[in-house]
Amino acid sequence: MTHSKSQILTVIDQYASRFKEISSYIGANPELGNEEYLASARLKEELTYHGFEVEAPILGLDTAFIGTYTAAKPGPTIALLCEYDALPEIGHACGHHLICMMSLGAAVGLKSILDEVGGTIKVFGTPAEETRGAKVPMAEAGMFDDCDIAIMAHPYYAYERSGSSLAIDAVQFEFHGKSSHAAASPHEGINALDAVIQTFNGINAFRQQVKSTVRIHGVINHGGQAANIIPDYASAQFYVRAATRKELNILTERVIQIAEGSALQTGCKLVTSNYETSYDEMATNDRLSNTFSENLVQLGIPQEEIVSGNDHGSMDIGNVSLRCPAIHPYIRVVDEVHTLHSIEFRDLALQERALDGMILGAKALATTAYDVLTQPSLLEAIQSEFKQLKH
């Protein structure tokens, strides 16, 4: 390991207790997407303490920020992505209190050698990954177009290479009918709940004609008031997922047509909307991913423990990965097999074992970024792979 890499690790270790304290604070004070005021404030305060110039809010999002440090010597631009929103009722069961400090810790370690090697570090505070992910409008605004790489790591029960994710649309169908007494005058009503049920039935039949990678799942979020009143309003919310945005656009249109057919069958009026932000698919940069894995091995993780990447649903980093080379690997922070978004994972992710895993993740991110900053041939290979993706 080079002297500069050793310095990066030393600096991260130097501030490890501080990083753990901030992560524990965020973990103990969970906030929903776009309401992460406590988390955002602590992260911005820490970046300022370490000499980063902090810009906030971003794109009108109160809890979004960008912390930047630029060396006098020119070089590549490294984007490190922070997430810090929690889940309803179960708090930080996805470990975002660890994600944000992996990226911030990596930024602090990397900054210690940046004046020597040259370049720019940008720490993106990206709210609401679980619902209305800020990375989507940031990507649309071109904020990652001048970044050479964008990296982050996710806590998990295993070391896993950066893999794929599904593009997603969140579609809401609201049906408007006419209420009437279900026993005395049923003939005067137009049943909005029937339209919702017909939509579910139509989608269930449609599943026979979709690829195995497609996911369509939904709930009835409003079904009426009482059994003896024909509902004049009912609504359903669906997640529609596919391997690529191109495929998903066609799929979502088919699902909307099913709902339109249900409205026609029942005599209801239909209002269609998106209740959360649409995400594109994750396109992992394999050369960059391999570099991250190589650094994990240098940090003492046996090669055989780093498993192939899986599809973990949908993530707003997908939109980033289509604008610049990106990775989203997984770091082992718990020693028991518990799925993300579970109470068991949440509780373990607050323990010292998880905080130690967080520090390891910060080191792996920082040393990966160092390789990109100091090896022009590596950066060229990463960018060449990315250009092939765009074509």
Short mmCIF file of C-alpha atoms in Angstrom, two decimals:
data_model
loop_
_atom_site.label_atom_id
_atom_site.label_comp_id
_atom_site.label_asym_id
_atom_site.label_seq_id
_atom_site.Cartn_x
_atom_site.Cartn_y
_atom_site.Cartn_z
CA MET A 1 0.00 0.00 0.00
CA THR A 2 1.36 3.44 -0.95
CA HIS A 3 2.36 6.09 1.58
CA SER A 4 -0.53 8.30 0.45
CA LYS A 5 -3.05 5.49 0.91
CA SER A 6 -1.68 4.86 4.38
CA GLN A 7 -2.14 8.54 5.16
CA ILE A 8 -5.75 8.38 4.01
CA LEU A 9 -6.40 5.44 6.35
CA THR A 10 -4.64 7.17 9.22
CA VAL A 11 -6.79 10.27 8.86
CA ILE A 12 -10.02 8.26 8.71
CA ASP A 13 -8.93 6.40 11.86
CA GLN A 14 -8.05 9.71 13.48
CA TYR A 15 -11.63 10.94 13.09
CA ALA A 16 -13.35 7.55 13.42
CA SER A 17 -14.86 8.21 16.85
CA ARG A 18 -16.21 11.53 15.59
CA PHE A 19 -17.74 9.88 12.51
CA LYS A 20 -19.29 7.16 14.65
CA GLU A 21 -20.84 9.72 16.98
CA ILE A 22 -22.47 11.55 14.08
CA SER A 23 -23.76 8.32 12.56
CA SER A 24 -25.19 7.24 15.92
CA TYR A 25 -26.88 10.61 16.33
CA ILE A 26 -28.52 10.35 12.90
CA GLY A 27 -29.48 6.74 13.59
CA ALA A 28 -31.13 7.72 16.86
CA ASN A 29 -33.02 10.61 15.26
CA PRO A 30 -34.61 9.14 12.10
CA GLU A 31 -36.21 11.60 9.68
CA LEU A 32 -38.28 10.90 6.58
CA GLY A 33 -37.27 11.99 3.09
CA ASN A 34 -36.95 15.75 2.55
CA GLU A 35 -37.40 16.22 6.30
CA GLU A 36 -33.83 15.29 7.28
CA TYR A 37 -33.11 18.64 8.94
CA LEU A 38 -31.11 17.29 11.88
CA ALA A 39 -29.06 14.91 9.72
CA SER A 40 -28.40 17.49 7.03
CA ALA A 41 -27.31 20.08 9.58
CA ARG A 42 -24.84 17.71 11.24
CA LEU A 43 -23.35 16.62 7.93
CA LYS A 44 -22.96 20.19 6.66
CA GLU A 45 -21.40 21.21 9.96
CA GLU A 46 -18.88 18.38 9.73
CA LEU A 47 -17.94 19.19 6.14
CA THR A 48 -17.37 22.83 7.08
CA TYR A 49 -15.22 21.74 10.03
CA HIS A 50 -12.97 19.80 7.65
CA GLY A 51 -12.55 22.70 5.22
CA PHE A 52 -15.16 21.92 2.59
CA GLU A 53 -17.13 24.74 1.00
CA VAL A 54 -20.81 23.88 1.52
CA GLU A 55 -23.62 24.98 -0.77
CA ALA A 56 -27.23 24.57 0.38
CA PRO A 57 -30.05 24.25 -0.35
CA ILE A 58 -29.78 22.60 -3.76
CA LEU A 59 -32.53 22.81 -6.39
CA GLY A 60 -34.90 24.18 -3.77
CA LEU A 61 -34.49 21.07 -1.60
CA ASP A 62 -33.94 22.26 1.97
CA THR A 63 -32.02 19.19 3.12
CA ALA A 64 -29.83 18.77 0.02
CA PHE A 65 -26.28 20.09 -0.12
CA ILE A 66 -22.96 19.89 -1.95
CA GLY A 67 -19.66 20.10 -0.10
CA THR A 68 -16.66 20.84 -2.33
CA TYR A 69 -12.90 20.87 -1.88
CA THR A 70 -10.68 21.70 -4.87
CA ALA A 71 -6.91 21.37 -4.86
CA ALA A 72 -4.75 24.04 -6.45
CA LYS A 73 -3.41 21.30 -8.69
CA PRO A 74 -5.87 20.15 -11.40
CA GLY A 75 -7.15 16.60 -11.56
CA PRO A 76 -10.27 14.41 -11.76
CA THR A 77 -13.50 15.19 -9.93
CA ILE A 78 -14.73 12.61 -7.43
CA ALA A 79 -18.39 12.57 -6.36
CA LEU A 80 -19.22 10.90 -3.04
CA LEU A 81 -22.94 10.41 -2.41
CA CYS A 82 -24.63 10.71 0.98
CA GLU A 83 -28.06 9.35 1.88
CA TYR A 84 -29.65 10.01 5.29
CA ASP A 85 -33.42 9.54 5.07
CA ALA A 86 -35.19 6.96 7.22
CA LEU A 87 -38.21 4.72 6.70
CA PRO A 88 -41.71 5.32 8.11
CA GLU A 89 -42.22 3.72 11.54
CA ILE A 90 -39.06 1.56 11.45
CA GLY A 91 -36.43 4.30 11.25
CA HIS A 92 -32.98 3.61 9.82
CA ALA A 93 -33.70 0.02 8.80
CA CYS A 94 -31.85 0.61 5.52
CA GLY A 95 -28.73 1.94 7.23
CA HIS A 96 -28.64 5.38 5.66
CA HIS A 97 -27.08 6.72 8.88
CA LEU A 98 -24.08 4.58 7.90
CA ILE A 99 -24.15 5.46 4.19
CA CYS A 100 -23.75 9.19 4.76
CA MET A 101 -20.76 8.76 7.04
CA MET A 102 -19.05 6.26 4.75
CA SER A 103 -19.06 8.92 2.04
CA LEU A 104 -18.24 11.84 4.33
CA GLY A 105 -15.48 9.88 6.06
CA ALA A 106 -14.04 8.92 2.69
CA ALA A 107 -14.08 12.58 1.63
CA VAL A 108 -12.18 13.67 4.74
CA GLY A 109 -9.54 10.97 4.28
CA LEU A 110 -9.15 11.74 0.60
CA LYS A 111 -8.87 15.48 1.21
CA SER A 112 -5.73 14.91 3.27
CA ILE A 113 -3.76 13.99 0.14
CA LEU A 114 -5.69 15.95 -2.51
CA ASP A 115 -3.35 18.95 -2.60
CA GLU A 116 -0.53 16.50 -3.33
CA VAL A 117 -2.23 14.60 -6.18
CA GLY A 118 -4.68 17.22 -7.50
CA GLY A 119 -8.38 17.13 -8.22
CA THR A 120 -11.77 17.97 -6.73
CA ILE A 121 -13.96 16.22 -4.17
CA LYS A 122 -17.71 16.82 -4.20
CA VAL A 123 -19.86 15.42 -1.40
CA PHE A 124 -23.49 15.33 -2.52
CA GLY A 125 -26.14 15.32 0.18
CA THR A 126 -29.05 13.58 -1.53
CA PRO A 127 -32.33 13.45 0.44
CA ALA A 128 -35.29 11.10 0.12
CA GLU A 129 -33.69 8.09 -1.59
CA GLU A 130 -36.60 5.94 -0.44
CA THR A 131 -39.31 8.05 -2.13
CA ARG A 132 -38.49 11.18 -4.14
CA GLY A 133 -34.77 10.69 -4.57
CA ALA A 134 -32.87 13.95 -4.99
CA LYS A 135 -30.29 12.30 -7.22
CA VAL A 136 -32.88 12.29 -10.01
CA PRO A 137 -33.33 16.09 -10.32
CA MET A 138 -29.63 16.55 -9.61
CA ALA A 139 -28.78 14.27 -12.52
CA GLU A 140 -31.34 15.99 -14.75
CA ALA A 141 -29.76 19.34 -13.88
CA GLY A 142 -26.36 18.07 -15.07
CA MET A 143 -24.73 18.15 -11.64
CA PHE A 144 -22.84 14.90 -12.27
CA ASP A 145 -21.83 15.61 -15.86
CA ASP A 146 -18.48 17.08 -14.82
CA CYS A 147 -17.74 14.29 -12.34
CA ASP A 148 -15.29 11.60 -13.38
CA ILE A 149 -16.81 9.02 -11.02
CA ALA A 150 -19.67 8.87 -8.51
CA ILE A 151 -19.34 6.39 -5.66
CA MET A 152 -21.10 5.27 -2.49
CA ALA A 153 -21.45 2.06 -0.49
CA HIS A 154 -24.48 0.48 1.17
CA PRO A 155 -24.54 -1.46 4.45
CA TYR A 156 -25.60 -5.10 4.27
CA TYR A 157 -24.96 -8.54 5.77
CA ALA A 158 -22.38 -9.40 3.08
CA TYR A 159 -19.67 -7.88 0.92
CA GLU A 160 -21.27 -7.60 -2.48
CA ARG A 161 -20.06 -6.14 -5.75
CA SER A 162 -21.99 -3.28 -7.30
CA GLY A 163 -24.79 -4.81 -9.36
CA SER A 164 -27.90 -3.71 -11.19
CA SER A 165 -31.20 -2.17 -10.15
CA LEU A 166 -34.60 -1.91 -11.79
CA ALA A 167 -36.02 1.23 -13.32
CA ILE A 168 -39.21 2.17 -11.47
CA ASP A 169 -42.38 4.23 -11.95
CA ALA A 170 -44.72 4.91 -9.03
CA VAL A 171 -48.21 5.21 -10.52
CA GLN A 172 -51.41 6.17 -8.73
CA PHE A 173 -54.87 5.56 -10.17
CA GLU A 174 -57.77 7.54 -8.72
CA PHE A 175 -61.24 6.50 -9.83
CA HIS A 176 -64.23 8.82 -9.44
CA GLY A 177 -67.72 7.33 -9.54
CA LYS A 178 -71.06 8.11 -7.90
CA SER A 179 -72.17 7.11 -4.42
CA SER A 180 -75.55 5.64 -3.58
CA HIS A 181 -77.14 3.32 -1.04
CA ALA A 182 -75.90 -0.16 -1.84
CA ALA A 183 -79.24 -1.79 -0.85
CA ALA A 184 -81.91 0.84 -1.55
CA SER A 185 -80.63 2.30 -4.82
CA PRO A 186 -77.61 0.40 -6.16
CA HIS A 187 -78.67 1.15 -9.73
CA GLU A 188 -77.93 4.84 -9.17
CA GLY A 189 -74.32 4.32 -8.18
CA ILE A 190 -71.05 4.08 -10.07
CA ASN A 191 -68.66 1.94 -8.06
CA ALA A 192 -65.13 3.32 -7.96
CA LEU A 193 -63.89 0.35 -5.95
CA ASP A 194 -65.00 -1.98 -8.75
CA ALA A 195 -62.70 -0.06 -11.07
CA VAL A 196 -59.78 -0.57 -8.69
CA ILE A 197 -60.50 -4.29 -8.40
CA GLN A 198 -60.80 -4.58 -12.18
CA THR A 199 -57.43 -2.87 -12.49
CA PHE A 200 -55.82 -5.41 -10.17
CA ASN A 201 -57.43 -8.26 -12.07
CA GLY A 202 -56.26 -6.86 -15.40
CA ILE A 203 -52.70 -6.39 -14.14
CA ASN A 204 -52.65 -9.89 -12.68
CA ALA A 205 -53.68 -11.32 -16.07
CA PHE A 206 -51.08 -9.13 -17.80
CA ARG A 207 -48.28 -10.68 -15.71
CA GLN A 208 -48.40 -13.74 -17.99
CA GLN A 209 -47.01 -11.63 -20.85
CA VAL A 210 -44.09 -9.88 -19.10
CA LYS A 211 -40.42 -10.78 -18.67
CA SER A 212 -39.22 -12.45 -15.49
CA THR A 213 -37.34 -9.25 -14.57
CA VAL A 214 -40.56 -7.22 -14.47
CA ARG A 215 -42.19 -6.40 -11.14
CA ILE A 216 -45.68 -4.91 -10.73
CA HIS A 217 -47.04 -4.62 -7.21
CA GLY A 218 -49.61 -2.39 -5.62
CA VAL A 219 -52.03 -1.61 -2.80
CA ILE A 220 -55.51 -0.16 -2.47
CA ASN A 221 -54.87 3.00 -0.49
CA HIS A 222 -58.52 4.11 -0.50
CA GLY A 223 -61.38 1.68 -0.95
CA GLY A 224 -64.51 3.36 0.38
CA GLN A 225 -66.17 4.28 3.67
CA ALA A 226 -68.79 1.67 4.49
CA ALA A 227 -70.11 -1.58 3.04
CA ASN A 228 -73.59 -0.17 2.46
CA ILE A 229 -72.36 2.82 0.45
CA ILE A 230 -71.25 2.39 -3.15
CA PRO A 231 -67.85 4.13 -3.16
CA ASP A 232 -67.68 7.25 -5.30
CA TYR A 233 -63.91 7.39 -4.86
CA ALA A 234 -61.24 4.71 -4.72
CA SER A 235 -57.54 4.70 -5.50
CA ALA A 236 -54.61 2.33 -5.87
CA GLN A 237 -50.87 2.83 -5.94
CA PHE A 238 -48.50 0.65 -7.95
CA TYR A 239 -44.78 0.25 -8.37
CA VAL A 240 -43.95 -0.79 -11.93
CA ARG A 241 -40.36 -1.99 -12.46
CA ALA A 242 -38.31 -3.21 -15.41
CA ALA A 243 -34.66 -3.78 -16.30
CA THR A 244 -34.30 -0.55 -18.31
CA ARG A 245 -36.04 2.79 -18.65
CA LYS A 246 -36.80 2.07 -22.32
CA GLU A 247 -38.55 -1.18 -21.41
CA LEU A 248 -40.30 0.41 -18.45
CA ASN A 249 -41.84 3.23 -20.47
CA ILE A 250 -43.64 0.68 -22.64
CA LEU A 251 -44.65 -1.40 -19.61
CA THR A 252 -46.03 1.54 -17.64
CA GLU A 253 -48.10 2.64 -20.62
CA ARG A 254 -49.65 -0.85 -20.77
CA VAL A 255 -50.50 -0.70 -17.06
CA ILE A 256 -52.12 2.71 -17.53
CA GLN A 257 -54.16 1.33 -20.42
CA ILE A 258 -55.45 -1.43 -18.13
CA ALA A 259 -56.63 1.19 -15.64
CA GLU A 260 -58.23 3.18 -18.44
CA GLY A 261 -60.08 0.05 -19.52
CA SER A 262 -61.32 -0.48 -15.98
CA ALA A 263 -62.64 3.07 -15.87
CA LEU A 264 -64.45 2.51 -19.16
CA GLN A 265 -65.96 -0.76 -17.97
CA THR A 266 -67.30 0.71 -14.75
CA GLY A 267 -68.25 4.18 -15.96
CA CYS A 268 -65.75 5.91 -13.68
CA LYS A 269 -63.50 8.84 -14.44
CA LEU A 270 -59.78 8.16 -14.00
CA VAL A 271 -57.00 10.47 -12.81
CA THR A 272 -53.47 9.06 -13.22
CA SER A 273 -50.41 10.54 -11.48
CA ASN A 274 -46.94 9.68 -10.17
CA TYR A 275 -46.92 9.63 -6.37
CA GLU A 276 -43.14 9.24 -6.09
CA THR A 277 -40.15 10.02 -8.32
CA SER A 278 -39.33 7.67 -11.19
CA TYR A 279 -35.86 6.10 -11.10
CA ASP A 280 -33.75 4.77 -13.97
CA GLU A 281 -31.77 1.52 -13.85
CA MET A 282 -28.35 1.21 -12.24
CA ALA A 283 -25.56 0.68 -14.75
CA THR A 284 -22.50 -0.37 -12.76
CA ASN A 285 -19.10 0.56 -14.17
CA ASP A 286 -17.31 -2.78 -13.94
CA ARG A 287 -13.76 -1.40 -14.06
CA LEU A 288 -14.53 0.96 -11.20
CA SER A 289 -16.31 -1.83 -9.32
CA ASN A 290 -13.28 -4.10 -9.67
CA THR A 291 -11.08 -1.34 -8.26
CA PHE A 292 -13.31 -1.06 -5.21
CA SER A 293 -13.15 -4.83 -4.67
CA GLU A 294 -9.37 -4.76 -5.02
CA ASN A 295 -9.17 -2.13 -2.31
CA LEU A 296 -11.41 -4.18 -0.02
CA VAL A 297 -8.93 -7.03 -0.39
CA GLN A 298 -6.04 -4.66 0.41
CA LEU A 299 -7.95 -3.68 3.54
CA GLY A 300 -8.05 -7.29 4.68
CA ILE A 301 -11.31 -8.70 3.27
CA PRO A 302 -10.74 -12.16 1.73
CA GLN A 303 -11.47 -12.21 -2.00
CA GLU A 304 -13.83 -15.17 -1.60
CA GLU A 305 -16.07 -13.16 0.74
CA ILE A 306 -16.83 -10.57 -1.95
CA VAL A 307 -19.80 -12.00 -3.81
CA SER A 308 -21.39 -11.07 -7.14
CA GLY A 309 -23.79 -8.16 -7.21
CA ASN A 310 -27.53 -8.74 -7.09
CA ASP A 311 -30.57 -6.71 -7.98
CA HIS A 312 -31.77 -4.97 -4.82
CA GLY A 313 -34.86 -3.26 -6.20
CA SER A 314 -34.69 0.33 -7.42
CA MET A 315 -32.35 3.20 -6.49
CA ASP A 316 -32.00 6.82 -7.54
CA ILE A 317 -28.27 6.34 -8.13
CA GLY A 318 -29.42 4.65 -11.34
CA ASN A 319 -30.01 8.10 -12.82
CA VAL A 320 -26.50 9.13 -11.77
CA SER A 321 -24.94 6.02 -13.34
CA LEU A 322 -26.30 7.05 -16.73
CA ARG A 323 -24.57 10.45 -16.46
CA CYS A 324 -21.13 9.41 -15.16
CA PRO A 325 -19.33 6.18 -14.16
CA ALA A 326 -20.80 4.97 -10.87
CA ILE A 327 -20.81 2.10 -8.38
CA HIS A 328 -23.04 1.07 -5.47
CA PRO A 329 -21.36 -1.88 -3.69
CA TYR A 330 -22.43 -3.40 -0.37
CA ILE A 331 -20.39 -3.52 2.84
CA ARG A 332 -20.87 -6.11 5.56
CA VAL A 333 -21.87 -4.34 8.77
CA VAL A 334 -23.79 -7.12 10.55
CA ASP A 335 -22.82 -10.73 11.16
CA GLU A 336 -26.34 -12.15 11.02
CA VAL A 337 -28.43 -12.58 7.89
CA HIS A 338 -31.20 -9.98 8.17
CA THR A 339 -32.77 -8.25 5.19
CA LEU A 340 -32.77 -4.52 4.69
CA HIS A 341 -35.93 -2.70 5.80
CA SER A 342 -36.35 -5.02 8.78
CA ILE A 343 -36.42 -4.13 12.47
CA GLU A 344 -33.69 -6.69 13.10
CA PHE A 345 -31.33 -5.03 10.62
CA ARG A 346 -32.16 -1.59 12.03
CA ASP A 347 -31.22 -2.61 15.56
CA LEU A 348 -27.96 -4.28 14.54
CA ALA A 349 -27.05 -1.34 12.28
CA LEU A 350 -26.90 0.88 15.37
CA GLN A 351 -24.32 -1.31 17.13
CA GLU A 352 -20.54 -0.83 17.33
CA ARG A 353 -19.99 -3.70 14.87
CA ALA A 354 -21.92 -1.77 12.21
CA LEU A 355 -20.04 1.44 12.95
CA ASP A 356 -16.75 -0.41 12.46
CA GLY A 357 -18.08 -1.67 9.11
CA MET A 358 -18.93 1.91 8.24
CA ILE A 359 -15.32 2.99 8.82
CA LEU A 360 -14.10 0.15 6.60
CA GLY A 361 -16.52 1.30 3.90
CA ALA A 362 -15.16 4.84 4.14
CA LYS A 363 -11.62 3.53 3.71
CA ALA A 364 -12.57 1.42 0.68
CA LEU A 365 -14.30 4.35 -0.99
CA ALA A 366 -11.41 6.72 -0.31
CA THR A 367 -8.69 4.36 -1.55
CA THR A 368 -10.73 3.58 -4.66
CA ALA A 369 -11.03 7.30 -5.39
CA TYR A 370 -7.27 7.67 -4.78
CA ASP A 371 -6.55 5.06 -7.47
CA VAL A 372 -8.72 6.99 -9.93
CA LEU A 373 -6.99 10.26 -9.05
CA THR A 374 -3.49 8.87 -9.46
CA GLN A 375 -3.75 6.32 -12.27
CA PRO A 376 -4.62 7.99 -15.61
CA SER A 377 -4.82 4.61 -17.36
CA LEU A 378 -7.43 3.43 -14.85
CA LEU A 379 -9.54 6.54 -15.36
CA GLU A 380 -9.22 6.13 -19.12
CA ALA A 381 -10.47 2.53 -18.88
CA ILE A 382 -13.39 3.61 -16.68
CA GLN A 383 -14.37 6.36 -19.06
CA SER A 384 -13.99 4.10 -22.11
CA GLU A 385 -16.42 1.59 -20.56
CA PHE A 386 -18.85 4.39 -19.76
CA LYS A 387 -18.76 5.68 -23.33
CA GLN A 388 -19.64 2.20 -24.57
CA LEU A 389 -22.65 2.22 -22.22
CA LYS A 390 -23.89 5.51 -23.67
CA HIS A 391 -23.68 4.15 -27.19
#
